[in-house]
Coordinates of C-alpha atoms in Angstrom, one line a residue:
M1 CA -49.4 109.2 19.6
S2 CA -50.4 112.3 20.7
F3 CA -48.0 114.6 22.1
M4 CA -50.5 117.3 22.5
E5 CA -50.9 117.4 26.5
A6 CA -47.2 117.9 26.9
F7 CA -46.6 120.2 24.1
N8 CA -49.5 122.7 25.6
L9 CA -47.9 122.4 28.7
T10 CA -43.9 122.2 28.1
E11 CA -43.6 122.8 24.4
M12 CA -41.4 119.5 24.0
T13 CA -42.5 116.3 22.1
I14 CA -43.3 114.1 25.1
V15 CA -45.5 110.4 24.6
T16 CA -46.2 108.2 27.1
L17 CA -45.2 104.3 26.6
F18 CA -46.1 101.5 28.6
N19 CA -43.6 98.9 30.3
N20 CA -45.2 95.9 32.3
G21 CA -47.5 98.2 33.7
H22 CA -45.2 101.3 34.4
K23 CA -45.9 104.4 32.6
L24 CA -42.8 106.0 31.0
N25 CA -42.1 109.5 29.2
F26 CA -40.0 110.0 26.3
L27 CA -39.3 112.9 24.6
L28 CA -39.2 112.5 20.6
D29 CA -36.0 114.0 19.7
T30 CA -35.2 114.6 16.1
G31 CA -31.8 115.9 17.2
S32 CA -30.6 113.1 18.7
N33 CA -30.2 109.6 16.5
N34 CA -29.9 107.3 19.5
A35 CA -32.6 106.1 22.2
Y36 CA -31.8 106.8 26.0
I37 CA -33.4 105.9 29.1
S38 CA -31.7 107.5 32.5
K39 CA -29.9 105.3 34.9
S40 CA -32.9 105.9 37.3
A41 CA -35.7 105.2 34.9
S42 CA -33.6 101.8 34.4
Q43 CA -33.9 100.7 37.8
I44 CA -37.5 100.9 38.7
E45 CA -38.4 98.0 40.5
G46 CA -41.0 95.6 37.9
L47 CA -39.7 96.8 34.7
S48 CA -39.2 93.9 31.8
Y49 CA -36.3 94.2 29.9
E50 CA -32.9 92.5 29.3
V51 CA -29.6 93.7 29.6
I52 CA -27.3 94.2 26.7
P53 CA -23.7 94.8 27.5
T54 CA -22.3 97.7 25.4
Q55 CA -18.6 97.2 26.1
G56 CA -18.0 101.0 26.7
T57 CA -19.5 102.4 23.7
N58 CA -19.4 105.8 23.2
V59 CA -22.2 108.0 22.8
T60 CA -22.7 111.6 22.3
G61 CA -25.0 113.4 24.1
S62 CA -26.3 117.2 25.0
V63 CA -23.1 116.8 27.6
G64 CA -20.4 115.8 25.4
Q65 CA -19.2 112.6 24.9
C66 CA -19.6 109.7 27.4
S67 CA -18.7 106.0 27.7
C68 CA -21.7 104.3 27.6
T69 CA -21.2 100.8 29.8
E70 CA -24.9 99.3 29.3
A71 CA -28.0 99.4 27.2
I72 CA -31.1 97.4 27.5
R73 CA -33.8 95.9 25.1
I74 CA -37.2 96.7 26.4
S75 CA -40.9 96.8 24.7
L76 CA -42.9 99.9 25.0
T77 CA -46.8 99.5 24.3
Y78 CA -48.8 102.6 23.3
K79 CA -52.3 101.3 22.9
D80 CA -52.6 97.9 21.1
Y81 CA -48.8 98.6 19.4
T82 CA -45.8 97.4 20.9
Y83 CA -42.6 98.6 20.2
N84 CA -39.4 96.4 21.0
T85 CA -36.1 98.8 20.8
D86 CA -32.7 99.2 22.3
L87 CA -32.1 101.8 24.9
F88 CA -28.4 103.2 26.3
V89 CA -28.8 103.8 29.9
L90 CA -27.1 107.1 30.5
D91 CA -26.8 108.5 34.1
T92 CA -26.0 112.0 33.0
L93 CA -29.9 112.2 32.2
D94 CA -31.0 112.6 35.6
E95 CA -29.7 115.7 36.0
S96 CA -31.4 116.9 33.0
F97 CA -34.5 115.5 33.5
K98 CA -34.7 116.7 37.3
S99 CA -34.4 120.5 35.9
I100 CA -37.2 119.8 33.3
K101 CA -39.0 118.4 36.4
E102 CA -38.7 121.3 38.6
S103 CA -39.3 123.9 35.8
D104 CA -42.2 122.2 33.8
G105 CA -43.9 119.6 36.1
V106 CA -42.9 116.7 33.6
Q107 CA -41.1 113.4 34.7
L108 CA -38.9 112.2 32.0
H109 CA -37.4 108.9 31.7
G110 CA -35.7 108.7 28.2
I111 CA -35.4 109.9 24.8
L112 CA -36.3 108.2 21.4
G113 CA -34.3 109.7 18.9
T114 CA -34.1 109.7 14.7
L115 CA -33.4 105.9 14.7
F116 CA -36.5 104.8 16.5
L117 CA -38.6 106.8 14.9
Q118 CA -37.4 105.8 11.2
K119 CA -37.4 102.1 12.5
H120 CA -41.6 102.4 13.5
N121 CA -41.8 104.8 10.2
F122 CA -43.4 107.6 12.2
V123 CA -43.9 111.3 11.2
L124 CA -44.3 114.3 13.6
D125 CA -47.4 116.4 13.0
F126 CA -47.3 119.7 14.8
D127 CA -50.5 121.0 13.2
E128 CA -52.1 118.1 14.8
L129 CA -49.6 117.5 17.8
I130 CA -49.1 114.0 17.1
A131 CA -46.8 111.3 16.1
Y132 CA -48.1 108.7 13.8
K133 CA -46.9 105.6 11.7
K134 CA -46.7 106.9 8.0
N135 CA -48.5 103.8 6.4
E136 CA -51.5 104.5 9.2
R137 CA -52.0 108.3 9.0
N138 CA -55.7 107.6 9.4
N139 CA -55.5 105.9 12.3
H140 CA -53.1 108.4 14.0
A141 CA -51.0 105.8 15.8

């Protein structure tokens, strides 16, 4: 997955994935262990996912600790690959993502942390500005 265009614009590792025809931009964040989606992005009409009750799971984010009331199980695609993942739904991301949109012109929908990267065996290559599956380096997934 290339993050070259976004990196050249924002100096952030942003990848675009798809769900049910909807384009979703995710920040690849090695400083976060979990994966998140903003509350507003989770409400995009036509997204396909399953709601997973979290029973007040506490998650720690950039704004401190908060209680998460919901998670979703979603399939995200990039080219011919489908990544099934669980995302915590956080309304606190909307304000942060709004600031990024205003300053850098990029709309973020979520964050993919180290558990996602590890589960799917990704390596971040800052020389080529890509994220690739470790076992498929020559294909640059």
